[in-house]
Tab-separated table of C-alpha atoms in Angstrom:
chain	number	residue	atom	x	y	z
A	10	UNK	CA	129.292	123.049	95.611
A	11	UNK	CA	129.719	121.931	99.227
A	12	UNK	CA	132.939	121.280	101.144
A	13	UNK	CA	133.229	117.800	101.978
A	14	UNK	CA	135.116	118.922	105.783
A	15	UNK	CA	132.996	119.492	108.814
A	16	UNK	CA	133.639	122.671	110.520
A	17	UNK	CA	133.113	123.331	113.930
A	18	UNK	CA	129.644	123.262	115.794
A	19	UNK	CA	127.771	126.234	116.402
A	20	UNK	CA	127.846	128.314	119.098
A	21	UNK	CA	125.755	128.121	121.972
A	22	UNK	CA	124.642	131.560	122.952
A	23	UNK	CA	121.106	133.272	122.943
A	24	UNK	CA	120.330	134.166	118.979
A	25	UNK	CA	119.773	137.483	117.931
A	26	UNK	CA	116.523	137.093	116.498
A	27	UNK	CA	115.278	139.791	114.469
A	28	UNK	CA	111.750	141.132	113.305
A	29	UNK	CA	110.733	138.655	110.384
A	30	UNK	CA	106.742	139.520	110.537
A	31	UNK	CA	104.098	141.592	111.657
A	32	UNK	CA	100.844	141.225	113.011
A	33	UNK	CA	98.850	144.194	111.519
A	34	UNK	CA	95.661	144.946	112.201
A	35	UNK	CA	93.640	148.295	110.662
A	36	UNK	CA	97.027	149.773	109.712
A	37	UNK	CA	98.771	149.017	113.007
A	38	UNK	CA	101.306	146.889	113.676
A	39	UNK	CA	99.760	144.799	116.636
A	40	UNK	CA	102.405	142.243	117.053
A	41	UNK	CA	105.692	141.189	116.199
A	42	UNK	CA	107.538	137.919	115.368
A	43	UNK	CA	110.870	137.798	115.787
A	44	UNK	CA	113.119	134.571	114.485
A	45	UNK	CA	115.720	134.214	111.540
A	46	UNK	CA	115.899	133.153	108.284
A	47	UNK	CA	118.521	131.964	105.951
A	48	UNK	CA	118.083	132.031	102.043
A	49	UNK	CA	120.796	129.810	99.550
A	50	UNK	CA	121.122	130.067	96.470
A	51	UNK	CA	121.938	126.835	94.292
A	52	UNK	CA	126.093	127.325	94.927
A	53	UNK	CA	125.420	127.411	98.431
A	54	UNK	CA	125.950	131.106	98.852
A	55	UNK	CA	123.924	133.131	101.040
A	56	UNK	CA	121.527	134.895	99.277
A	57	UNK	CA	119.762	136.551	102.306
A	58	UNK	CA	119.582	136.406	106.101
A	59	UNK	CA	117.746	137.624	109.028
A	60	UNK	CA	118.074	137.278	112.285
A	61	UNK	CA	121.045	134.903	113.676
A	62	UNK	CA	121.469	131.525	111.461
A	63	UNK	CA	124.926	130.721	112.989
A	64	UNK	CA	123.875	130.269	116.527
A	65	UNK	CA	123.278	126.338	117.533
A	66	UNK	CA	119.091	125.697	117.534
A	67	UNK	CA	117.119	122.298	117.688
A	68	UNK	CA	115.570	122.026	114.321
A	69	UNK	CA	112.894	119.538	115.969
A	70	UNK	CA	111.449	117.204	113.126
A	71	UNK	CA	112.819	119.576	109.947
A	72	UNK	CA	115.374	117.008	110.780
A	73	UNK	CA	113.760	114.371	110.038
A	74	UNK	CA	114.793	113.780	106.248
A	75	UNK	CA	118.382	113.850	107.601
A	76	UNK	CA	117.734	111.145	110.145
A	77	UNK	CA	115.791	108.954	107.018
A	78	UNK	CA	118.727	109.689	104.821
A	79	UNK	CA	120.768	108.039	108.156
A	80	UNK	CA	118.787	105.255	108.027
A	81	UNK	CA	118.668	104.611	104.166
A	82	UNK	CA	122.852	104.533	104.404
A	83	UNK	CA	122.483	102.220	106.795
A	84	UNK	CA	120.396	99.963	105.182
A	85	UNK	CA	116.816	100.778	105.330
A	86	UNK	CA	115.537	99.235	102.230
A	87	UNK	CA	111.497	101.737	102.019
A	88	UNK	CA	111.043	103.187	99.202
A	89	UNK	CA	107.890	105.379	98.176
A	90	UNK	CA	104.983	106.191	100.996
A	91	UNK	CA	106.518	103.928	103.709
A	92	UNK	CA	109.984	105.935	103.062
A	93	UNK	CA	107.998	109.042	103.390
A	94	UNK	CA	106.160	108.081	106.392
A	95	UNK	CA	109.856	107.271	108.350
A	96	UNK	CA	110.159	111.378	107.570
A	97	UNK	CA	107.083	112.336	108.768
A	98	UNK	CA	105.414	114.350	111.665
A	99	UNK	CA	102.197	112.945	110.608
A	100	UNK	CA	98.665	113.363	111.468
A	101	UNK	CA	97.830	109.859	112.722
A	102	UNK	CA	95.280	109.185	110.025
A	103	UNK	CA	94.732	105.405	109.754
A	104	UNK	CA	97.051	105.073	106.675
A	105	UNK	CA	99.986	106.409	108.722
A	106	UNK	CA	99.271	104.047	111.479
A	107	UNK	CA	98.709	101.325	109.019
A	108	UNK	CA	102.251	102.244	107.420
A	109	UNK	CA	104.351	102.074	110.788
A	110	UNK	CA	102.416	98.692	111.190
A	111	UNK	CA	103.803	97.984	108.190
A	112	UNK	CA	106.979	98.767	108.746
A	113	UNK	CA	107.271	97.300	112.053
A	114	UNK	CA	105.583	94.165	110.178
A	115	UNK	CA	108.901	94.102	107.928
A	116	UNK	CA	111.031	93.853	110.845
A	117	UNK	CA	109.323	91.131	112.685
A	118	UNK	CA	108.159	93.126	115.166
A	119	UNK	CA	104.653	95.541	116.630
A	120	UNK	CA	103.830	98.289	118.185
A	121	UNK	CA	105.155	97.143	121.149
A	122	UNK	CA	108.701	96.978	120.544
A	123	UNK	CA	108.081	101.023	120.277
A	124	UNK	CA	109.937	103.660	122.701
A	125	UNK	CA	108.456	107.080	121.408
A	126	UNK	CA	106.041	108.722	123.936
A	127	UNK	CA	102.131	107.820	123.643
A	128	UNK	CA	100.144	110.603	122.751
A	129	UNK	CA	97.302	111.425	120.980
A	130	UNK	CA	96.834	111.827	116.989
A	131	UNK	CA	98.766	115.552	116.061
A	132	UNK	CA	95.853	116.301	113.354
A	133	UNK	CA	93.159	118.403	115.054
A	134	UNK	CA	89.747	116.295	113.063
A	135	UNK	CA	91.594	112.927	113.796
A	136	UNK	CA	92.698	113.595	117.159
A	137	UNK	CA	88.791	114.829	117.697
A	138	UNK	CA	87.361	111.369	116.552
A	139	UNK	CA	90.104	109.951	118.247
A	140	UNK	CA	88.915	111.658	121.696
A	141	UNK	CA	85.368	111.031	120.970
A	142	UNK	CA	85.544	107.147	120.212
A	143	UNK	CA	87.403	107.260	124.159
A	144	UNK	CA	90.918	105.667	122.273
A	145	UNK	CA	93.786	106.351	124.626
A	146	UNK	CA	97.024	108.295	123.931
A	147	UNK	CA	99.459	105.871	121.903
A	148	UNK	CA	102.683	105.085	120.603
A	149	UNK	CA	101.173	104.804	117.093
A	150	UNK	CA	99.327	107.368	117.018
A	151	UNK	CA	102.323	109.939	117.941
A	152	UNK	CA	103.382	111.656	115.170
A	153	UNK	CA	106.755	110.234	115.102
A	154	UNK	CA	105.765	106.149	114.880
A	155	UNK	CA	106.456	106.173	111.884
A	156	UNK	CA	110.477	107.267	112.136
A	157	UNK	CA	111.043	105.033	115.676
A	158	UNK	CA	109.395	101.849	113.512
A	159	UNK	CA	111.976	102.984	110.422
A	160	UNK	CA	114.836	103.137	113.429
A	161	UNK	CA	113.687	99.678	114.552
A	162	UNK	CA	113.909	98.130	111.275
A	163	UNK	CA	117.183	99.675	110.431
A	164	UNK	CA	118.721	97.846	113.989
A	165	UNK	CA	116.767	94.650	113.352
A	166	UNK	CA	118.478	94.537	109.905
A	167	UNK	CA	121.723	95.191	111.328
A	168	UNK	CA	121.474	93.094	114.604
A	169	UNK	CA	121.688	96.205	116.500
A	170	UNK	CA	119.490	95.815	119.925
A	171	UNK	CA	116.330	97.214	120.062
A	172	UNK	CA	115.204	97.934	123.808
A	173	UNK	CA	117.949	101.022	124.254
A	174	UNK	CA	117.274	102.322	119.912
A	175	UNK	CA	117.191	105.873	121.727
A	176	UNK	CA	120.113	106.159	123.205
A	177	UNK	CA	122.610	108.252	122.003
A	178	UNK	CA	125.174	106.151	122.484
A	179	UNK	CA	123.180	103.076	120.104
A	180	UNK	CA	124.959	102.485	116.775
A	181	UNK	CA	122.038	103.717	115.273
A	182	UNK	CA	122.465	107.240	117.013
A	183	UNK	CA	126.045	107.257	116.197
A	184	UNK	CA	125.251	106.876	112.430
A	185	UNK	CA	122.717	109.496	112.601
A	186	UNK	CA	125.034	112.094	114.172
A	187	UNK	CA	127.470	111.439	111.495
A	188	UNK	CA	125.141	112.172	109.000
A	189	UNK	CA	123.965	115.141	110.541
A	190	UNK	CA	127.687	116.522	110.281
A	191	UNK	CA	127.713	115.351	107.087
A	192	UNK	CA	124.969	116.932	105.339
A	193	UNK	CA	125.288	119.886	107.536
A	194	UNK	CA	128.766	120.800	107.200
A	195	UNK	CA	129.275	121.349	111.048
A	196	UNK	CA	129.624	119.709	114.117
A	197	UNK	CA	126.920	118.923	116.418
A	198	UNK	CA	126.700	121.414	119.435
A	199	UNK	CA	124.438	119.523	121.926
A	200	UNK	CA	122.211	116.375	122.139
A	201	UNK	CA	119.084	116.551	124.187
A	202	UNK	CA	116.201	114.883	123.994
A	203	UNK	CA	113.094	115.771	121.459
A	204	UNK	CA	109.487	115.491	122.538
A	205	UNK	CA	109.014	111.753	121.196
A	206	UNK	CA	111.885	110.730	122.918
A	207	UNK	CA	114.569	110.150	120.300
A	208	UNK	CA	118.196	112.138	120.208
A	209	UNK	CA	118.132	115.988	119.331
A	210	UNK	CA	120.899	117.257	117.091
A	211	UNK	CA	121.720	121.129	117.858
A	212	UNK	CA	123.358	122.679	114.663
A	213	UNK	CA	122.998	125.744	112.663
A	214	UNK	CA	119.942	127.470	110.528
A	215	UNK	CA	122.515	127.715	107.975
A	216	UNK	CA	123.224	124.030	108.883
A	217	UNK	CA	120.219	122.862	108.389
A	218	UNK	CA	119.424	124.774	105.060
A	219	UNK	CA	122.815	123.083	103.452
A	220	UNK	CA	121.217	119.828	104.411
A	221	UNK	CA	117.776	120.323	102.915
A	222	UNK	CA	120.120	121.457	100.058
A	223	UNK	CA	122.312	118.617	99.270
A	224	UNK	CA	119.315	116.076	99.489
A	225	UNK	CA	117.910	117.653	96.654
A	226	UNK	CA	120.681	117.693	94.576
A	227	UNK	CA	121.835	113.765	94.963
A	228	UNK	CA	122.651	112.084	92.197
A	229	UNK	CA	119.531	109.344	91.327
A	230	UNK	CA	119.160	106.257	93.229
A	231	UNK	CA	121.319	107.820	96.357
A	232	UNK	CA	120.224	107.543	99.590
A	233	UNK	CA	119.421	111.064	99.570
A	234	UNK	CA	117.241	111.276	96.482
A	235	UNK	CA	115.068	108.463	97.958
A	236	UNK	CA	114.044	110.256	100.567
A	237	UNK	CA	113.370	113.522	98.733
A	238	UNK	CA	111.715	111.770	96.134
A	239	UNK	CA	109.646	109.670	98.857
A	240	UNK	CA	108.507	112.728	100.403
A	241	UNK	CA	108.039	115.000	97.061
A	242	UNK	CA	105.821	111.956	95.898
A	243	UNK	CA	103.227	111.475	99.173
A	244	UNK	CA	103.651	114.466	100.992
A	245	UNK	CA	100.435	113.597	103.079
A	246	UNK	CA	102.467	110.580	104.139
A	247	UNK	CA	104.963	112.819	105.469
A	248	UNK	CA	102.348	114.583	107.330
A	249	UNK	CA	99.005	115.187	106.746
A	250	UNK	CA	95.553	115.729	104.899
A	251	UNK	CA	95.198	119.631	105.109
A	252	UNK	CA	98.537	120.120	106.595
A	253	UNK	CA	100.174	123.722	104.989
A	254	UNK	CA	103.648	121.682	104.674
A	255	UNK	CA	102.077	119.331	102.272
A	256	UNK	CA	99.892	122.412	100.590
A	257	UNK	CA	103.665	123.870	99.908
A	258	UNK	CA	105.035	120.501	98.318
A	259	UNK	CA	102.175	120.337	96.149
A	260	UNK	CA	101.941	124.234	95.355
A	261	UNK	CA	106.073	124.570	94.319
A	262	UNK	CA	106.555	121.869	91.453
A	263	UNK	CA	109.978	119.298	92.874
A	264	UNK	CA	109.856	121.066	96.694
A	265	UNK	CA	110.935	119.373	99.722
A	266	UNK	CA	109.745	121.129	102.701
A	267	UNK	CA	109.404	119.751	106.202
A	268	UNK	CA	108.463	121.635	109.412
A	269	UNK	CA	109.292	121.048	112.927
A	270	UNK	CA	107.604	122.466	116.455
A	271	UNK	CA	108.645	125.489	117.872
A	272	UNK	CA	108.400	127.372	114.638
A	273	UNK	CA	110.962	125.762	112.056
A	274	UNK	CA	110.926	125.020	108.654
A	275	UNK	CA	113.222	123.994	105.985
A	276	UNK	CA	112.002	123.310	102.199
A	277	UNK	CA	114.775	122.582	99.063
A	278	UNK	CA	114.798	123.094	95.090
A	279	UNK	CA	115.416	120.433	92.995
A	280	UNK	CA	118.747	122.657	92.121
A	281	UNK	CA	119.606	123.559	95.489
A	282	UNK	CA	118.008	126.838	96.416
A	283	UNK	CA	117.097	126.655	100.120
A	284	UNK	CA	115.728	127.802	103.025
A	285	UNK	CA	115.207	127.748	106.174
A	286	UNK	CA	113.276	129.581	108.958
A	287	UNK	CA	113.287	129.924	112.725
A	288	UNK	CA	109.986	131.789	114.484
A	289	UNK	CA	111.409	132.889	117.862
A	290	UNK	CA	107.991	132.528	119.668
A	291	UNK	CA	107.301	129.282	117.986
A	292	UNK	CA	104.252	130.593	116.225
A	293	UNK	CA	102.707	128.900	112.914
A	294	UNK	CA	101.343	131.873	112.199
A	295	UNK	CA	104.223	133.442	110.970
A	296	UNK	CA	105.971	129.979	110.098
A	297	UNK	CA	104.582	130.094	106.543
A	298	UNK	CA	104.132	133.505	105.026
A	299	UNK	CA	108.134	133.706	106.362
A	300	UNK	CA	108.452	130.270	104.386
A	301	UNK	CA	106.913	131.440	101.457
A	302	UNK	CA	108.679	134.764	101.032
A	303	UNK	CA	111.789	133.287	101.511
A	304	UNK	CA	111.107	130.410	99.043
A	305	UNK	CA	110.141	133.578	96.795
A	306	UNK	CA	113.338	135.293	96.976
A	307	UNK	CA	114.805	131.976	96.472
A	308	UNK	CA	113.562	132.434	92.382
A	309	UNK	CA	110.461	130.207	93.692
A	310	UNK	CA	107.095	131.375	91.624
A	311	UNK	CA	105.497	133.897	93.364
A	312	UNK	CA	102.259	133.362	91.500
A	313	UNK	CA	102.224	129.561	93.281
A	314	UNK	CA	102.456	131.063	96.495
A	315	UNK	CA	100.566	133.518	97.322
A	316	UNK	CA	97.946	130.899	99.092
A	317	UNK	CA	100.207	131.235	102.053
A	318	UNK	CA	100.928	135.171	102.588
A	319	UNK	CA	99.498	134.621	105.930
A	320	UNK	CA	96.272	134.439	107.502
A	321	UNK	CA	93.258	136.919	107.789
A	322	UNK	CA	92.953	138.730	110.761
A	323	UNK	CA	89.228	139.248	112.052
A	324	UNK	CA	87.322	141.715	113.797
A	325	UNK	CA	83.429	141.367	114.344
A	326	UNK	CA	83.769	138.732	112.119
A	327	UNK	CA	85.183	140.449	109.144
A	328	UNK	CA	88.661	140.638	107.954
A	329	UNK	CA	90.510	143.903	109.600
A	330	UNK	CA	94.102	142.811	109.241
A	331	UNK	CA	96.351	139.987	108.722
A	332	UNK	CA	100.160	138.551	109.301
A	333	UNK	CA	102.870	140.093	106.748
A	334	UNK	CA	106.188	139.878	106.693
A	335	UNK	CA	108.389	142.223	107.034
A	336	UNK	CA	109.592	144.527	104.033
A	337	UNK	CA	113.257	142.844	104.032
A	338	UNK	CA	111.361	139.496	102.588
A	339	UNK	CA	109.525	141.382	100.227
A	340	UNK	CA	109.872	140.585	96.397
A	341	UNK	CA	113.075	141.677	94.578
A	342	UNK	CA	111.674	144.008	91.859
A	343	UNK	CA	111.877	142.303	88.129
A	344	UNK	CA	114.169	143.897	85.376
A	345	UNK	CA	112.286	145.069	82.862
A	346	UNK	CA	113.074	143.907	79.605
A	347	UNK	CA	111.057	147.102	77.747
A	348	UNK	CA	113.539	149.565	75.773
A	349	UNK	CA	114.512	152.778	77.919
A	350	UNK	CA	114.828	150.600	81.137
């Protein structure tokens, strides 16, 4: 289905972004998102795209499964939630911080041994409690603690060093990138930095959604069906109580789906129908409806997601509008089967 060469990285350039929803409110269109989307269908062809999914992006933490798969080749031996939680962007509920304890338990080693950047639970009711009980910003509670405890237990098992884990130049960076060009099917463009500190790979949309794609479709017992089947299995672990990408998981039966900031999302078939989605502006808003149309013209059930179509607009406390997409990711009509037609 998939080449097995790497062609050559993206180019850097501005995208050409192009209307994918609108904000519409009494019959006017009062906003715009603009961003790109890529659909696949399960040979890998595109099956529809907006926007510019060519151009080099950062796909933020709807990387993440890539960077577990990484990890898993390289010896990571989680399985089940704790797999799940070396994915996640999570909320920092206390059974994700009790997981990267757990995982930095395995190794030999705490919270201490941690590089990501402290911050303050990502979940808006724990982050709240969090404030209100006067905890501090920290490493565990960032959303990513529970991937930079997976990346320490991967160098502890191979005697890699731990102090300098993010730097790009670590053996443990180096394997990642490979897989990254492996599963993508391009070289990287650019490494920068991502918000918790750890190495940014710049490929593709159309990258990225050939990723998400060949995860699902490992063989059994592969280093890429653990991690799908970790996440498919405790997709709060992966992220959160309430979260929308967990909502999606559970809403499209044998979905992987896995957001990033700035607007991204990816999500996968169990036969390799994929997508992935870019929102210019970064907005959430639009993140999902996009996500869900596109998983719709992917042959997803339409019935199973029309939860997120995107949310009510309000006005005086009533609903006078709401976020649609645009008429390009609407439905493909079904043939009917009746006689005459």
């Amino acid at each position: 289905m998939y080449s097995s060469s790497v062609a050559d990285a993206p180019q850097i350039r501005e995208p050409l972004h192009a209307p994918v929803a609108h904000l519409v409110r009494d019959g006017v269109v009062e906003g715009i998102h603009y961003g790109s989307v890529v659909v696949l269908d399960a040979e890998g062809q595109v099956r529809l795209q907006l926007g510019d999914i060519e151009a080099a992006f950062y796909p933020r933490s709807a990387l993440k499964p890539v960077q577990a798969v990484a990890m898993v080749r390289a010896g990571l031996p989680l399985d089940g939630e704790l797999l799940s939680l070396a994915a996640a962007s999570h909320s920092g509920e206390e059974r994700h911080l009790a997981g990267a304890r757990r995982i930095l338990g395995l190794a030999g080693l705490t919270e201490d041994h941690l590089r990501n950047v402290p911050d303050l639970p990502f979940g808006a009711e724990v982050r709240d409690a969090w404030i209100r009980d006067g905890r501090p910003p920290s490493r565990l509670a960032q959303n990513c603690s529970g991937k930079h405890a997976a990346m320490l237990y991967t160098c502890a098992l191979n005697g890699w060093s731990l102090d300098d884990y993010l730097d790009p130049g670590h053996p443990l960076q180096q394997a990642i990138a490979e897989i990254v060009e492996d599963l993508t099917g391009q070289r990287v463009a650019r490494v920068t930095v991502d918000g918790c500190g750890a190495p940014l790979f710049s490929v593709s949309l159309h990258g990225l959604a050939r990723a998400a794609a060949r995860v699902t479709t490992a063989a059994p017992g592969t280093p890429e069906a653990r991690v799908a089947d970790a996440m498919r299995a405790h997709p709060e672990m992966a992220s959160g109580a309430g979260r929308d990408v967990a909502a999606l998981m559970g809403a499209v039966p044998g979905l992987l789906a896995k957001d990033g900031f700035e607007g991204v999302e990816v999500a996968a078939l169990p036969d390799g129908r994929a997508v992935a989605v870019k929102i210019s502006d970064g907005a959430n808003r639009a993140r999902i409806p996009v996500t869900a149309a596109a998983l719709a013209r992917a042959g997803a059930d339409p019935g199973a997601l029309t939860a997120f179509a995107g949310e009510e607009l309000l006005g005086g406390g009533r609903p006078v509008g709401a976020v649609r997409v645009v008429r390009a990711l609407d439905p493909l009509p079904q043939a009917s089967s009746a006689p005459g037609h």
